[in-house]
Coordinates of C-alpha atoms in Angstrom, one line a residue:
M1 CA -0.2 0.0 0.0
K2 CA 1.3 3.5 -1.0
T3 CA 0.4 6.8 0.9
V4 CA -0.7 9.6 -1.4
H5 CA 2.5 11.4 -1.3
E6 CA 4.3 8.2 -2.5
V7 CA 1.7 7.7 -5.1
S8 CA 2.1 11.3 -6.5
Q9 CA 6.2 10.9 -6.1
L10 CA 5.8 7.9 -8.1
T11 CA 3.4 9.2 -10.8
G12 CA 4.2 12.8 -10.9
V13 CA 0.6 13.6 -10.3
S14 CA -0.1 16.3 -7.5
V15 CA -1.5 15.4 -4.4
R16 CA -4.0 17.9 -4.9
T17 CA -5.1 16.1 -8.2
L18 CA -5.2 12.7 -6.4
H19 CA -7.5 14.3 -3.8
H20 CA -9.9 15.6 -6.9
Y21 CA -9.7 12.5 -8.1
D22 CA -10.8 10.8 -5.0
D23 CA -13.4 13.7 -4.6
I24 CA -15.2 12.9 -8.1
G25 CA -15.2 9.2 -7.5
L26 CA -12.5 8.7 -10.3
L27 CA -10.0 7.1 -8.0
K28 CA -11.1 6.2 -4.7
P29 CA -8.1 5.2 -2.3
T30 CA -8.1 1.4 -1.2
E31 CA -8.4 2.2 2.2
V32 CA -8.5 5.5 4.7
T33 CA -7.0 5.2 8.0
E34 CA -8.3 6.3 11.2
A35 CA -6.0 9.3 10.8
G36 CA -7.5 10.1 7.5
Y37 CA -4.5 8.9 5.1
R38 CA -5.3 7.9 1.8
L39 CA -3.7 4.4 1.0
Y40 CA -3.7 3.0 -2.7
D41 CA -3.0 -0.6 -3.4
D42 CA -1.6 -2.1 -6.9
T43 CA -5.3 -2.4 -8.1
A44 CA -5.8 1.6 -7.6
L45 CA -2.2 2.2 -9.2
E46 CA -3.3 0.3 -12.2
R47 CA -6.7 2.4 -12.5
L48 CA -4.5 5.3 -12.1
Q49 CA -2.3 4.1 -15.1
H50 CA -5.4 3.9 -17.3
I51 CA -6.7 7.2 -16.4
L52 CA -3.2 9.0 -17.1
L53 CA -3.2 7.1 -20.5
F54 CA -6.6 8.3 -21.2
R55 CA -5.7 11.9 -20.4
E56 CA -2.8 11.6 -22.7
L57 CA -5.1 11.0 -25.3
Q58 CA -7.4 14.1 -24.1
F59 CA -10.4 12.0 -22.7
P60 CA -12.3 14.5 -20.1
L61 CA -12.3 13.0 -16.6
K62 CA -15.9 12.3 -16.8
D63 CA -15.7 10.4 -20.0
I64 CA -12.6 8.3 -18.2
K65 CA -14.6 7.8 -15.3
E66 CA -17.5 6.4 -17.4
I67 CA -15.3 4.1 -19.4
L68 CA -13.4 2.7 -16.2
D69 CA -16.7 1.9 -14.5
S70 CA -18.5 0.2 -17.2
P71 CA -19.0 -3.5 -16.5
D72 CA -17.6 -4.5 -20.2
F73 CA -14.3 -2.5 -19.8
D74 CA -11.5 -4.8 -20.3
R75 CA -8.4 -3.6 -18.6
N76 CA -5.7 -5.6 -20.3
R77 CA -7.1 -5.1 -23.8
A78 CA -7.4 -1.4 -22.9
L79 CA -3.8 -1.4 -22.1
E80 CA -2.7 -3.1 -25.1
Q81 CA -4.7 -0.6 -27.1
Q82 CA -3.2 2.4 -25.4
I83 CA 0.4 1.1 -25.8
E84 CA -0.6 0.6 -29.6
L85 CA -2.1 4.2 -29.8
L86 CA 0.9 5.8 -28.1
T87 CA 3.3 4.1 -30.1
L88 CA 1.3 5.3 -33.2
K89 CA 1.1 8.9 -31.6
K90 CA 4.9 8.7 -31.4
E91 CA 5.3 7.9 -35.1
H92 CA 2.9 10.7 -35.8
L93 CA 5.1 13.2 -33.9
E94 CA 8.2 12.0 -35.7
N95 CA 6.7 12.7 -38.8
L96 CA 5.6 16.0 -37.4
I97 CA 9.1 16.9 -36.4
M98 CA 10.7 15.9 -40.0
F99 CA 7.6 18.2 -41.2
A100 CA 8.7 21.2 -39.3
R101 CA 12.3 20.6 -40.3
G102 CA 11.4 20.6 -43.8
I103 CA 9.4 23.9 -43.3
K104 CA 12.4 25.5 -41.8
A105 CA 14.4 24.6 -44.7
I106 CA 12.4 25.3 -47.4
G107 CA 9.7 27.3 -46.5
V108 CA 5.8 26.8 -45.4
R109 CA 4.4 27.7 -48.9
Y110 CA 6.7 24.8 -50.8
M111 CA 6.2 21.9 -48.1
D112 CA 5.2 18.6 -49.2
F113 CA 2.3 17.3 -47.0
S114 CA 2.8 13.7 -48.1
V115 CA 4.6 13.3 -44.7
F116 CA 1.2 12.8 -43.2
D117 CA 0.5 9.2 -43.9
S118 CA -3.1 8.8 -44.1
K119 CA -2.8 5.0 -43.5
K120 CA -1.1 5.6 -40.3
L121 CA -4.0 8.0 -39.3
D122 CA -6.7 5.5 -40.2
E123 CA -4.7 2.8 -38.4
Y124 CA -4.5 5.2 -35.5
A125 CA -8.4 5.6 -35.7
A126 CA -9.2 2.0 -35.9
Q127 CA -7.2 1.1 -33.0
A128 CA -8.8 3.7 -30.9
K129 CA -12.1 3.0 -31.9
Q130 CA -13.0 0.6 -29.3
S131 CA -11.6 2.5 -26.5
W132 CA -13.0 6.0 -27.8
G133 CA -16.5 4.4 -29.0
K134 CA -18.1 5.5 -25.8
T135 CA -17.2 9.3 -26.0
E136 CA -19.2 11.7 -27.6
A137 CA -16.2 13.5 -28.8
Y138 CA -15.0 10.4 -30.7
K139 CA -18.3 9.5 -32.2
E140 CA -18.3 13.1 -33.6
F141 CA -15.0 12.8 -35.0
E142 CA -15.6 9.5 -36.3
E143 CA -18.6 10.8 -38.3
K144 CA -16.7 14.0 -39.7
S145 CA -14.0 12.2 -40.7
K146 CA -15.6 9.1 -42.3
D147 CA -15.7 10.3 -45.7
W148 CA -12.0 12.0 -45.6
T149 CA -9.4 11.3 -48.5
E150 CA -5.8 11.3 -48.5
D151 CA -6.1 14.9 -49.9
T152 CA -8.5 16.1 -47.2
T153 CA -6.6 14.9 -44.4
Q154 CA -3.4 16.7 -45.8
D155 CA -5.6 19.7 -46.4
I156 CA -6.8 19.8 -42.7
A157 CA -3.3 19.1 -41.2
K158 CA -1.9 21.9 -43.2
E159 CA -4.6 24.5 -42.2
M160 CA -4.1 23.3 -38.4
M161 CA -0.4 23.9 -38.5
T162 CA -0.9 27.1 -40.3
L163 CA -2.8 28.3 -37.4
F164 CA 0.4 28.0 -35.3
V165 CA 2.4 30.0 -37.8
E166 CA -0.1 32.7 -37.4
F167 CA 0.3 32.5 -33.5
G168 CA 4.0 32.8 -34.0
E169 CA 3.8 35.7 -36.3
M170 CA 1.4 37.6 -33.5
M171 CA 4.1 36.8 -31.1
R172 CA 6.9 38.3 -33.0
C173 CA 4.6 41.3 -33.7
G174 CA 4.5 42.0 -29.9
Y175 CA 0.8 41.1 -29.6
A176 CA 0.2 40.0 -25.9
P177 CA -1.6 36.6 -25.4
D178 CA -4.4 38.7 -23.7
S179 CA -4.9 41.0 -26.8
V180 CA -7.9 41.2 -28.8
E181 CA -6.1 39.8 -31.8
T182 CA -4.5 36.8 -30.1
Q183 CA -7.9 36.0 -28.3
T184 CA -9.2 36.2 -31.6
Q185 CA -7.0 33.5 -33.1
V186 CA -7.6 31.2 -30.0
K187 CA -11.2 31.3 -30.9
K188 CA -10.5 30.7 -34.5
L189 CA -8.2 27.6 -33.2
Q190 CA -11.5 26.5 -31.2
D191 CA -13.7 26.7 -33.9
Y192 CA -11.5 24.7 -36.4
I193 CA -11.2 22.0 -34.1
T194 CA -15.0 22.0 -33.4
E195 CA -15.6 21.9 -37.3
H196 CA -13.2 19.5 -38.3
F197 CA -12.7 17.0 -35.3
Y198 CA -15.2 17.2 -32.3
Q199 CA -16.9 19.8 -30.3
C200 CA -14.2 22.0 -28.7
T201 CA -15.4 22.9 -25.2
P202 CA -13.5 25.2 -23.1
Q203 CA -12.4 22.2 -20.8
I204 CA -11.1 20.3 -23.9
L205 CA -9.5 23.5 -25.3
A206 CA -7.7 24.2 -21.8
G207 CA -6.3 21.0 -21.8
L208 CA -5.1 21.2 -25.3
G209 CA -3.4 24.6 -24.3
K210 CA -1.6 22.8 -21.5
M211 CA -0.3 20.0 -24.0
Y212 CA 1.0 22.8 -26.2
S213 CA 2.9 24.1 -23.7
G214 CA 3.7 21.5 -21.3
G215 CA 7.1 20.7 -22.7
G216 CA 8.2 17.6 -24.7
E217 CA 8.0 16.8 -28.5
F218 CA 4.8 18.5 -28.8
T219 CA 6.0 21.7 -27.8
A220 CA 9.2 21.3 -29.9
N221 CA 7.1 20.6 -32.9
I222 CA 4.8 23.9 -32.3
D223 CA 8.3 26.0 -31.8
K224 CA 9.9 24.5 -34.7
F225 CA 6.6 25.4 -36.7
G226 CA 5.9 28.5 -35.5
G227 CA 9.2 29.9 -34.1
V228 CA 10.6 29.7 -30.7
G229 CA 8.1 30.5 -27.8
T230 CA 5.2 29.9 -30.0
A231 CA 3.9 27.0 -28.0
E232 CA 4.3 28.7 -24.5
Y233 CA 2.6 32.0 -26.0
S234 CA -0.4 30.0 -27.6
G235 CA -0.7 28.0 -24.5
K236 CA -1.0 30.9 -22.5
A237 CA -3.4 32.7 -24.7
I238 CA -5.5 29.7 -24.4
E239 CA -5.7 29.5 -20.6
I240 CA -6.5 33.5 -20.7
Y241 CA -9.4 32.5 -23.1
C242 CA -10.7 29.6 -21.2
M243 CA -10.6 31.7 -18.0

């Protein structure tokens, strides 16, 4: 059994977040001592693992709870799917890195968008379907993307990345994250996600903003595409927008 502080140190999840998960019934401690200390066993840690993996895939907490509490949820199968999804996501990010480097070398206007392998994206969606099928966001994405061609996929990818080019230009022009111009750009991003993928609620958008500026390869990709600091700038703008 591990205390809440030990779980926090092990996973990087703050104690405050673990308390919140307890409060909303997402992750209840295995036991609470007479002194009020929360204790977690291996089963609870396994559930936390699934929670964190679903969060990496941008699931809202309420949807994660619904999925994990479902009587037909197969934890072993879900873990296999999550591993596969994260592997495919890694490959996709590597494609983005190559894409960004190409843009840096020869410019946005002349970049070849064939680096976005629609087959890989199709495989990603197929693997995700069983895990995402219960969420409204995925159902909406599935409906919107069912007739996409390879050209459509490439066009959407290009337009999406162009939004971050525009964020970078605003940053270099000296617009503050809370300026009217930048906040309008955030609304443009939100509307684009809603139009092409799923309903981008303020909660979902806030999560995306944290992901953009949270460090790692995703942040690096945005900065290489829009310029150094673009990820942090756009993340801050989204945070202000969602307040």
